[in-house]
mmCIF file of C-alpha atoms in Angstrom:
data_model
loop_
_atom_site.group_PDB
_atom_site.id
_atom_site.type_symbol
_atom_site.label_atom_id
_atom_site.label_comp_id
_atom_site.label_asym_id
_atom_site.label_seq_id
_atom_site.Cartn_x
_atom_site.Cartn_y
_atom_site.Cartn_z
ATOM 1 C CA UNK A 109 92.872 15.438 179.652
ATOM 2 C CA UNK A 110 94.386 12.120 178.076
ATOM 3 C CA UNK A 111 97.195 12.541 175.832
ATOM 4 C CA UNK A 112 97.078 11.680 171.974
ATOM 5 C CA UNK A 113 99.075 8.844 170.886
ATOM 6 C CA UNK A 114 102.087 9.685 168.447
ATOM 7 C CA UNK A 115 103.531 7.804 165.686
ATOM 8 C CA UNK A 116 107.123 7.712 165.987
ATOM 9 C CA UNK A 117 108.059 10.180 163.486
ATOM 10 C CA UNK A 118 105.539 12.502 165.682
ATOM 11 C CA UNK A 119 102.638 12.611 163.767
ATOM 12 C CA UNK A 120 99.298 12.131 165.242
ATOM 13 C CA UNK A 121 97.007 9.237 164.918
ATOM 14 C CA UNK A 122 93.702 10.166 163.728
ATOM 15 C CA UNK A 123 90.706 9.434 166.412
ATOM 16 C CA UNK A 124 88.809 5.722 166.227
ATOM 17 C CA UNK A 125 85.516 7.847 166.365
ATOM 18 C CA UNK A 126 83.040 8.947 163.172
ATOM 19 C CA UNK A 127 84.529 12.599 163.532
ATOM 20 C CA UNK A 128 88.277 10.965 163.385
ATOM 21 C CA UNK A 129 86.837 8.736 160.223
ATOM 22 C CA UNK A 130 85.769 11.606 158.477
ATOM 23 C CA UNK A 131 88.767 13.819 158.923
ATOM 24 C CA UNK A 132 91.192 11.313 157.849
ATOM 25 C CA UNK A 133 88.986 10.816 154.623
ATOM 26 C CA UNK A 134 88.647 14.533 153.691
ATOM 27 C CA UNK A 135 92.553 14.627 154.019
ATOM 28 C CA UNK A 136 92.746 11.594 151.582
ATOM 29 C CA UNK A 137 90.420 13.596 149.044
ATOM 30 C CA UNK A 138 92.343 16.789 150.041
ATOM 31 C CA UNK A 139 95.906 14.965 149.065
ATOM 32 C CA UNK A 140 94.554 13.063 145.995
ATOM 33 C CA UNK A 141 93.621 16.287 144.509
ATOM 34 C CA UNK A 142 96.644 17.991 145.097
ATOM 35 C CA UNK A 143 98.780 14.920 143.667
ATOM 36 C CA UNK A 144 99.890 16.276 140.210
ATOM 37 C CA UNK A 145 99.681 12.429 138.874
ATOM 38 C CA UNK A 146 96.155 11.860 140.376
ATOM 39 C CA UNK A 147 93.472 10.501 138.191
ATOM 40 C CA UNK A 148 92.619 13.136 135.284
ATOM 41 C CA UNK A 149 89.146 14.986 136.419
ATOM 42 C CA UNK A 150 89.173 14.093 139.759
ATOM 43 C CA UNK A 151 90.188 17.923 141.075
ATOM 44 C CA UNK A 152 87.298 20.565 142.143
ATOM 45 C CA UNK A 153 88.531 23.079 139.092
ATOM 46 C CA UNK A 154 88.775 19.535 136.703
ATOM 47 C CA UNK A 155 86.804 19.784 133.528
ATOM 48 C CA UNK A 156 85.714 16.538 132.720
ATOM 49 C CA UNK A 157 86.337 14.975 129.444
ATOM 50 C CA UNK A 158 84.674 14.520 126.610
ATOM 51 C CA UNK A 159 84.079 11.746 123.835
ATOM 52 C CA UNK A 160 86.425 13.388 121.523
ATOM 53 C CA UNK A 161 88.945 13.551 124.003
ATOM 54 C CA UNK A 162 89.036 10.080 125.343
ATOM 55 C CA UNK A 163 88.859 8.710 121.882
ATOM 56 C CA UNK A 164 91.742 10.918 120.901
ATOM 57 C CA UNK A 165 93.665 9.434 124.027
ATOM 58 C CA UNK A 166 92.822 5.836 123.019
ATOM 59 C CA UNK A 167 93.731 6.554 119.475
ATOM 60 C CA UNK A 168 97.528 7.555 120.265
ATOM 61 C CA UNK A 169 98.183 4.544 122.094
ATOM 62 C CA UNK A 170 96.700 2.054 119.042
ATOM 63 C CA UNK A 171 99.352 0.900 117.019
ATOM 64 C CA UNK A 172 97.111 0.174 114.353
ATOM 65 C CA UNK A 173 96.162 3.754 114.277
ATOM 66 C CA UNK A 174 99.361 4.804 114.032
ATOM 67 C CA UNK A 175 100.554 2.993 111.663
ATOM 68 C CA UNK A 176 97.851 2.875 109.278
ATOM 69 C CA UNK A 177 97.925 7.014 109.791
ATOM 70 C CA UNK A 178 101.575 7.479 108.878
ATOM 71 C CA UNK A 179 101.018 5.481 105.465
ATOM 72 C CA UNK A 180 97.913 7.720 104.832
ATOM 73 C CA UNK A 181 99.935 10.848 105.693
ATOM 74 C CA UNK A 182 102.340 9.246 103.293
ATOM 75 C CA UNK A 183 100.032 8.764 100.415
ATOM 76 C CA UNK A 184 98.709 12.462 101.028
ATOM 77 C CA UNK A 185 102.384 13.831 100.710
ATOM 78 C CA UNK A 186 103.131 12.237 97.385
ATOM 79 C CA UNK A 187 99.624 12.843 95.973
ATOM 80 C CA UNK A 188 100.441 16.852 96.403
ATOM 81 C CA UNK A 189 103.985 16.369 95.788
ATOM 82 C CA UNK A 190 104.181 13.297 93.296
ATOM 83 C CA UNK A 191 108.028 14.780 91.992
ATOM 84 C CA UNK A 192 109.312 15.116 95.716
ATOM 85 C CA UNK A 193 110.267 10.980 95.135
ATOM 86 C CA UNK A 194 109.287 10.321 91.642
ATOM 87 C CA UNK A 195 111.046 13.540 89.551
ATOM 88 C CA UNK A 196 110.095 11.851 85.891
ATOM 89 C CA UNK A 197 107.393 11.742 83.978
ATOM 90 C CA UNK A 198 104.433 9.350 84.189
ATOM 91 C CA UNK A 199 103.569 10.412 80.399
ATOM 92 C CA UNK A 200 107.253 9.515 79.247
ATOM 93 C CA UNK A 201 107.390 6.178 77.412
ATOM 94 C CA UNK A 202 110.166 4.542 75.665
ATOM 95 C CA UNK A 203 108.476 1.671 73.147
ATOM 96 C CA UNK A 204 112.520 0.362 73.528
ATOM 97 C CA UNK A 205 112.463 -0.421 77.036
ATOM 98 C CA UNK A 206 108.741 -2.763 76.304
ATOM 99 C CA UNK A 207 108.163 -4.646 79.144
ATOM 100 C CA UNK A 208 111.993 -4.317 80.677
ATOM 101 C CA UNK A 209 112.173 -5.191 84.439
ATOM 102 C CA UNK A 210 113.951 -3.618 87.295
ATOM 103 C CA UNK A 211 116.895 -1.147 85.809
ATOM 104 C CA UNK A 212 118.935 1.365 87.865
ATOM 105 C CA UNK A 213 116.770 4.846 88.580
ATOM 106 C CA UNK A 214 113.816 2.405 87.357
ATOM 107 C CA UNK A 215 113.742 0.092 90.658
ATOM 108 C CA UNK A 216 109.715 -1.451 89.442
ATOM 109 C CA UNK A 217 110.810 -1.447 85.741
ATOM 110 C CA UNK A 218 109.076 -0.773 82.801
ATOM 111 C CA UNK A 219 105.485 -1.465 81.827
ATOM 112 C CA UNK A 220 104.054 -2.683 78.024
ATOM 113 C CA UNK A 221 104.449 1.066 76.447
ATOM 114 C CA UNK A 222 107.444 1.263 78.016
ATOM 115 C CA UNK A 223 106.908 4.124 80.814
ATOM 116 C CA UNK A 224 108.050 3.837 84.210
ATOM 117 C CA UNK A 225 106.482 1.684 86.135
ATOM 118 C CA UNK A 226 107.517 3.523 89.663
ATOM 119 C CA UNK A 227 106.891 6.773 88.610
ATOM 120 C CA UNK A 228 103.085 5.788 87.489
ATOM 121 C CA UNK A 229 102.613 3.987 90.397
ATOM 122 C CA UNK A 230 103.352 7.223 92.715
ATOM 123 C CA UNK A 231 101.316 9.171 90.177
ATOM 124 C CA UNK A 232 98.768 7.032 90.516
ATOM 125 C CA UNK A 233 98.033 8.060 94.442
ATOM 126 C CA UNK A 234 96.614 11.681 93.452
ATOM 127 C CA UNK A 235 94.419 10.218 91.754
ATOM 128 C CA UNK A 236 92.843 7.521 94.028
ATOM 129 C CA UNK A 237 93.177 9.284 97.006
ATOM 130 C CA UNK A 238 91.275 12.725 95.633
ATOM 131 C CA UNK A 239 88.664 10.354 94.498
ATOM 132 C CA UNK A 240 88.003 8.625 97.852
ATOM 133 C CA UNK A 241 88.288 11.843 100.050
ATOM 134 C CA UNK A 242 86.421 14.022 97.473
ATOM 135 C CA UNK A 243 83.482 10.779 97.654
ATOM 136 C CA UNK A 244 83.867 10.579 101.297
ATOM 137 C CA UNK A 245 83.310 14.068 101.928
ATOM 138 C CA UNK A 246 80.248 14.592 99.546
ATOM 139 C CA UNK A 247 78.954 11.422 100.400
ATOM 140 C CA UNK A 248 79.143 11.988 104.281
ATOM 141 C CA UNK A 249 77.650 15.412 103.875
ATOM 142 C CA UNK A 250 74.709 14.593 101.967
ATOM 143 C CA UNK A 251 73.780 11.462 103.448
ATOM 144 C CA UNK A 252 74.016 13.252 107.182
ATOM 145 C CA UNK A 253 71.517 16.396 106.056
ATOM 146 C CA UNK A 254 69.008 14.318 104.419
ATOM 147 C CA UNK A 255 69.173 11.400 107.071
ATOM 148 C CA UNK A 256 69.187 13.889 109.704
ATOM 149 C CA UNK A 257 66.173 15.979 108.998
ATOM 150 C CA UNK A 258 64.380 13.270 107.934
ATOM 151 C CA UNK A 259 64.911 11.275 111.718
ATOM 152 C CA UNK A 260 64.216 14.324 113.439
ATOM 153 C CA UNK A 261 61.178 15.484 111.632
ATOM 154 C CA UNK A 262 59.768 12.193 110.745
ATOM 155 C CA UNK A 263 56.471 12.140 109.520
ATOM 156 C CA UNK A 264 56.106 12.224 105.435
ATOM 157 C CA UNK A 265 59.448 13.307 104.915
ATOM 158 C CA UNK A 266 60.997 10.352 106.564
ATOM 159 C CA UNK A 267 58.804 7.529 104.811
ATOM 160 C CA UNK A 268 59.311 9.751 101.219
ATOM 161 C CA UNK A 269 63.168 9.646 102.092
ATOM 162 C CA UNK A 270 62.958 5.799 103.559
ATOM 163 C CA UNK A 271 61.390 5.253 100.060
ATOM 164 C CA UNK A 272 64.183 6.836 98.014
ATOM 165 C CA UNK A 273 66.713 5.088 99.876
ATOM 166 C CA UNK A 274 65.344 1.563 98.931
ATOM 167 C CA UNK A 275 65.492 2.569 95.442
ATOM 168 C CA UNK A 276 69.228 3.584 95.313
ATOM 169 C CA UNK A 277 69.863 0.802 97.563
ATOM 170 C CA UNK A 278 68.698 -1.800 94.541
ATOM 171 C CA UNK A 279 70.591 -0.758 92.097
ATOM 172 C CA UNK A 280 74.307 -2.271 91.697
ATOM 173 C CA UNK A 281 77.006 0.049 91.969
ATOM 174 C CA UNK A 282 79.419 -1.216 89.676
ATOM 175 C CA UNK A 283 76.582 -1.948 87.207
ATOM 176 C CA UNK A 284 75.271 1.677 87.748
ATOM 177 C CA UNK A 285 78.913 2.780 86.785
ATOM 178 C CA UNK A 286 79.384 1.160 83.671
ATOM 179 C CA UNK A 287 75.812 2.324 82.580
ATOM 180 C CA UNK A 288 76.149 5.892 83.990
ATOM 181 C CA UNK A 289 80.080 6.509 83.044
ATOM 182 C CA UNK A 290 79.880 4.911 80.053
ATOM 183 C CA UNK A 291 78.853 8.044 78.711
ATOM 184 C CA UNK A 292 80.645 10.436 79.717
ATOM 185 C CA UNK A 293 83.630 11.199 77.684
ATOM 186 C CA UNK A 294 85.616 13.454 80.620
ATOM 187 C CA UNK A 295 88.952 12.070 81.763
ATOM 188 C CA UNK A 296 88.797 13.766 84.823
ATOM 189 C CA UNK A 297 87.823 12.800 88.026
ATOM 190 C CA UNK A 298 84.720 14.197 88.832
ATOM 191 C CA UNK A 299 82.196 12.099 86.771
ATOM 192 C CA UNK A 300 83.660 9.682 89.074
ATOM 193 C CA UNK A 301 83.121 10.689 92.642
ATOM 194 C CA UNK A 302 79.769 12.632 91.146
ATOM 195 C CA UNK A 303 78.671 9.155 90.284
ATOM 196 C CA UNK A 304 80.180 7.977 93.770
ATOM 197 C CA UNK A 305 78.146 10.550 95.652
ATOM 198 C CA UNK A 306 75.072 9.624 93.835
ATOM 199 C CA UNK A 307 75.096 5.904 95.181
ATOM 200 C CA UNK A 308 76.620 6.376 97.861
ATOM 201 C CA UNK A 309 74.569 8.646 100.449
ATOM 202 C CA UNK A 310 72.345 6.222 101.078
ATOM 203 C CA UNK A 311 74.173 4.467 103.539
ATOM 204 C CA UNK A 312 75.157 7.086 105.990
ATOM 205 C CA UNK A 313 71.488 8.781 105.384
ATOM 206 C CA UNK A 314 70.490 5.328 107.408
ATOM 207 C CA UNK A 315 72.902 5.571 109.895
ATOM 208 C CA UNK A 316 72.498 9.548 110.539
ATOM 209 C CA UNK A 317 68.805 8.778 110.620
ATOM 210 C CA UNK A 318 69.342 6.034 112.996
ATOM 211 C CA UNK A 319 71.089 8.573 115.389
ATOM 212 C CA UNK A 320 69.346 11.640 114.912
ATOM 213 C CA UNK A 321 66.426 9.337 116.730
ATOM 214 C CA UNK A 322 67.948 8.085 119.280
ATOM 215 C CA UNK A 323 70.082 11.488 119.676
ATOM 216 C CA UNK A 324 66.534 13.527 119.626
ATOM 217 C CA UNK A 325 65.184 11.708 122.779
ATOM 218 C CA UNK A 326 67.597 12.407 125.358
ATOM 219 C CA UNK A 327 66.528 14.710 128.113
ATOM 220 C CA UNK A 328 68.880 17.714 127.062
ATOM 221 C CA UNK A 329 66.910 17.726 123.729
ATOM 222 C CA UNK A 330 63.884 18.087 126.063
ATOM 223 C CA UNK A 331 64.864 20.697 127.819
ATOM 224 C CA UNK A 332 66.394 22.800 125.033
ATOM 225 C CA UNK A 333 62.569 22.329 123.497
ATOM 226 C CA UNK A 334 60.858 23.336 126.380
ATOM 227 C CA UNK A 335 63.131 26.777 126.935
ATOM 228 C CA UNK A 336 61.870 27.616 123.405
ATOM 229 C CA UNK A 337 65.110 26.478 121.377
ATOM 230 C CA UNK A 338 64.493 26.579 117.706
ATOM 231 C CA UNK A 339 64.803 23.165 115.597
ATOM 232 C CA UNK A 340 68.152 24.626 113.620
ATOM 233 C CA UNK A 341 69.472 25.303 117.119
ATOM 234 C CA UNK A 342 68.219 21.848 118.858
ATOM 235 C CA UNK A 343 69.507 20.431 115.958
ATOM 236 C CA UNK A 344 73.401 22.353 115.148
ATOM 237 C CA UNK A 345 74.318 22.609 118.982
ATOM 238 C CA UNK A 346 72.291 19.535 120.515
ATOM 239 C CA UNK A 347 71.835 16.686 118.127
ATOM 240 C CA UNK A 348 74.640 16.819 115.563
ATOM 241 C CA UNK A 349 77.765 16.642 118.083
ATOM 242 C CA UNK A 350 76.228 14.131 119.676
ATOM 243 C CA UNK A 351 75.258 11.867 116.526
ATOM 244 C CA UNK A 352 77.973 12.925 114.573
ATOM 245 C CA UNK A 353 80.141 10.072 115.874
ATOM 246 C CA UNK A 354 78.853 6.953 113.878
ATOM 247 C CA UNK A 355 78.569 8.838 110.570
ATOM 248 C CA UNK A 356 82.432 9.215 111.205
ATOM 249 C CA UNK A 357 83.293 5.688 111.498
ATOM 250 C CA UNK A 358 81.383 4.394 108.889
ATOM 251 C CA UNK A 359 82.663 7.481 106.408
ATOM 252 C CA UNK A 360 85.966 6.621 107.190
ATOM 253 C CA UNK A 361 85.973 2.786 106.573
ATOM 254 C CA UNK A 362 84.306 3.679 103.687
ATOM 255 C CA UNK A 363 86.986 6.031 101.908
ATOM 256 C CA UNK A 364 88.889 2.765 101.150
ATOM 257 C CA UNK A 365 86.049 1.106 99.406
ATOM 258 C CA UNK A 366 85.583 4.086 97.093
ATOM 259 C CA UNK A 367 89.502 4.065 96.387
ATOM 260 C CA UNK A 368 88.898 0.517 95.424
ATOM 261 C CA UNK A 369 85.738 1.284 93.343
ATOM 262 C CA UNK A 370 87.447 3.674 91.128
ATOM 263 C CA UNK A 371 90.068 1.265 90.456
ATOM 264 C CA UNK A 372 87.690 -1.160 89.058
ATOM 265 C CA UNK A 373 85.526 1.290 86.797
ATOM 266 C CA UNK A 374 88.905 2.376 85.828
ATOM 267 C CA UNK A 375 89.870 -1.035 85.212
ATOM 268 C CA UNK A 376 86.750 -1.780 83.418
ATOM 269 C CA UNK A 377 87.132 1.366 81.336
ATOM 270 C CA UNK A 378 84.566 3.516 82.514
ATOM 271 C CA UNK A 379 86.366 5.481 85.704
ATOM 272 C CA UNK A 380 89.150 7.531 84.682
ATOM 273 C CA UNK A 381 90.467 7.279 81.027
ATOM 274 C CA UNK A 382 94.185 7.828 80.087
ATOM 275 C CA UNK A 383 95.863 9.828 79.775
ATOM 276 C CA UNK A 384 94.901 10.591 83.168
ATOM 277 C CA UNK A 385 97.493 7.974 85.420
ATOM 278 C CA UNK A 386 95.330 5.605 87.630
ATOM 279 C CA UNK A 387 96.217 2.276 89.490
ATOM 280 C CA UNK A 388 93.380 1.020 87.528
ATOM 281 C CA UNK A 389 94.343 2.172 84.519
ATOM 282 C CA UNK A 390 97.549 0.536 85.032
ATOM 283 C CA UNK A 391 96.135 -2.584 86.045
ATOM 284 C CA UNK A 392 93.905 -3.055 83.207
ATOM 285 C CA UNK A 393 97.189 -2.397 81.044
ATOM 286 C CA UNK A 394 98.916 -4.840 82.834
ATOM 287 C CA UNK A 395 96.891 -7.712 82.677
ATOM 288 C CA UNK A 396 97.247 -9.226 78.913
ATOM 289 C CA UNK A 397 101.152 -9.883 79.793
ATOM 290 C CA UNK A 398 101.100 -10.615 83.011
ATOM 291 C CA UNK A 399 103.100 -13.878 82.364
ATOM 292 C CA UNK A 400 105.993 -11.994 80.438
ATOM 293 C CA UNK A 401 106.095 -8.760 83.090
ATOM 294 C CA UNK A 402 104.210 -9.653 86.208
ATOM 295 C CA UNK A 403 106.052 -6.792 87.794
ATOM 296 C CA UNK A 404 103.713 -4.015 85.834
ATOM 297 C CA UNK A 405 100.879 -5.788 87.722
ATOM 298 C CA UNK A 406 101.827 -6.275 91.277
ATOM 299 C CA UNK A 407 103.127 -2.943 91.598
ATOM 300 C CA UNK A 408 100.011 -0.782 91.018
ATOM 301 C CA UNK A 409 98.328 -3.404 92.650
ATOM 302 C CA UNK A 410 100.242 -4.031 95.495
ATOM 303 C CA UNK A 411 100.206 -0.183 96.311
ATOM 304 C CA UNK A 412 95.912 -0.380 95.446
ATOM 305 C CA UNK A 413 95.765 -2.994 97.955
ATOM 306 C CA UNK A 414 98.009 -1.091 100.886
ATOM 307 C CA UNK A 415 95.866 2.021 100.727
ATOM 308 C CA UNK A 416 92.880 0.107 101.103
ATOM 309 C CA UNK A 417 93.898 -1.559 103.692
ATOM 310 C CA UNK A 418 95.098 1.591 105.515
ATOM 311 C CA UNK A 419 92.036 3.288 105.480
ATOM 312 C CA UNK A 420 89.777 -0.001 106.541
ATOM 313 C CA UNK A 421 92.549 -0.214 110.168
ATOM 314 C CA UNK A 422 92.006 3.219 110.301
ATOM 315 C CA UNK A 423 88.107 3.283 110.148
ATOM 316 C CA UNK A 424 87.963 -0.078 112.758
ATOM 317 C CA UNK A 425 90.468 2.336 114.852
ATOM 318 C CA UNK A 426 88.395 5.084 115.025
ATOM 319 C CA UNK A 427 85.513 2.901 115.089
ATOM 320 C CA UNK A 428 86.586 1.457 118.492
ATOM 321 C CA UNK A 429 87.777 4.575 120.206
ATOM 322 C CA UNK A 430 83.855 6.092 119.874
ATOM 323 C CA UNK A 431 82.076 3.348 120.386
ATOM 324 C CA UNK A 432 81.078 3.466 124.218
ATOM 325 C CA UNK A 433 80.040 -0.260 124.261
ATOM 326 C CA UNK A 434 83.996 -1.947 123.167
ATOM 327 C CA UNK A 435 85.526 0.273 126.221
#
């Protein structure tokens, strides 16, 4: 019997023949699945991962997630704790100090009625930010319920709600605020993002509508129908997780634009009223003397403009980590 040749550190050489081809690949497999830093998945016990999870991966290594995440998680902070960096008074005016720029413990100075300019300006984040999530939120869930029923029904309830939607899709939002807020006499916020809600649905009822359809005609769905699955259950375990994902994206870009609608029917005088504290509010103040204190104008506007802009990178963030066609 011929011998087998050995490598020099004694190890055998596998066999030229099929059986010798497919030993030496099993062991491959065998040792790739026992390397700890082998590709994620690739084991025999490996659960394979999801969506959520490879957006979640893609989303910690984007710098533009990150960043525009810390200054939302920054703006949250001082919206619940305003006094944490801002310990005065947004109320507290000194008629004196008219118009007064940048003084020690009052680094953005003071504004036409004399109140601190920084402390309004940190103020001024509860109010923008409850607005926008509070919008966002209402808006996302009532836009998704009607959108979704009405793609997966379909039939007269889709072309009533199809109709509905072009209607609320004609009418100008800002022009629907100042007739619609104008009167109402509450300085609170939730005329505001009541109005918001009321305009905005219509958007992500399109979009849910649009996925609930193409969600509805995937195989699974099928099957789930055929085993006798009832339409709440086709449509809570089977459709929504799996059409949930563009309602997100576009909810989340959109929280910025409602932060900067309320600013302008603030602005305008129709949003919030004082003496609620807005960036609007302050803006609108602002703007006769902008010559003589420009610096009671950029400020509430330059911190309008950041949060914004932080929500927008974070919607195109999220945006590209679910979207299976940009990977």
């Amino acid at each position: 019997m011929p011998e087998q040749p050995y490598e020099p550190d004694g190890g055998a050489i596998a066999g030229t023949g099929m059986g010798g081809a497919m030993d030496l690949a099993a062991s491959e497999a065998s040792t790739l699945e026992k390397t700890p830093g082998g590709p994620e998945g690739t084991g025999p016990g490996a659960k394979p991962r999801s969506l959520w999870s490879d957006a979640w991966r893609d989303l910690r290594r984007n710098p533009v997630f990150v960043v525009s995440a810390l200054v939302i998680l920054f703006l949250v902070f001082i919206s619940l704790w305003p006094s944490a960096i801002a310990p005065g008074s947004p109320l507290k005016c000194d008629l004196a100090k008219s118009q007064e720029g940048s003084q020690p413990g009052h680094p953005f100075g003071f504004d036409g009625q004399g109140c601190d300019v920084y402390t309004r300006t940190v103020y001024g984040a509860r109010a923008s930010v409850t607005v926008g999530v509070c919008a966002t939120l209402g808006v996302a869930l009532l836009g998704s319920v009607l959108g979704g029923l009405a793609g997966y029904f379909g039939g007269v309830w889709d072309s009533v709600l199809s109709r509905i939607t072009d209607v609320f899709f004609a009418i100008p939002v800002v022009l629907g605020g100042l007739v619609l807020l104008s009167v109402v006499t509450s300085n609170t916020v939730w005329p505001v993002i009541g109005f918001m809600v009321l305009l905005g649905w219509t958007q992500i009822s399109r979009i849910a509508r649009g996925s609930v359809i193409t969600a509805k005609q995937n195989d699974y769905v099928q099957a789930a129908r055929a085993l006798g699955a009832s339409n709440s259950r086709i449509l809570l375990r089977h459709i929504a997780p799996n059409a949930v994902a563009p309602v997100i994206v576009v909810a989340t870009i959109a929280l910025g634009t409602y932060i900067a609608l309320e600013a302008t029917l603030s602005y305008l005088g129709v949003g919030l009223k004082p003496p609620s504290v807005s960036w609007g509010i302050d803006i609108s103040a602002a703007s006769p003397y902008i010559r003589n204190a420009p610096h009671a104008l950029l400020w509430p506007s330059g911190a309008l403009a950041v949060t914004v802009l932080a929500f927008i990178m974070l919607g195109d963030a999220v945006r590209d980590a679910l979207d299976p066609k940009l990977r």
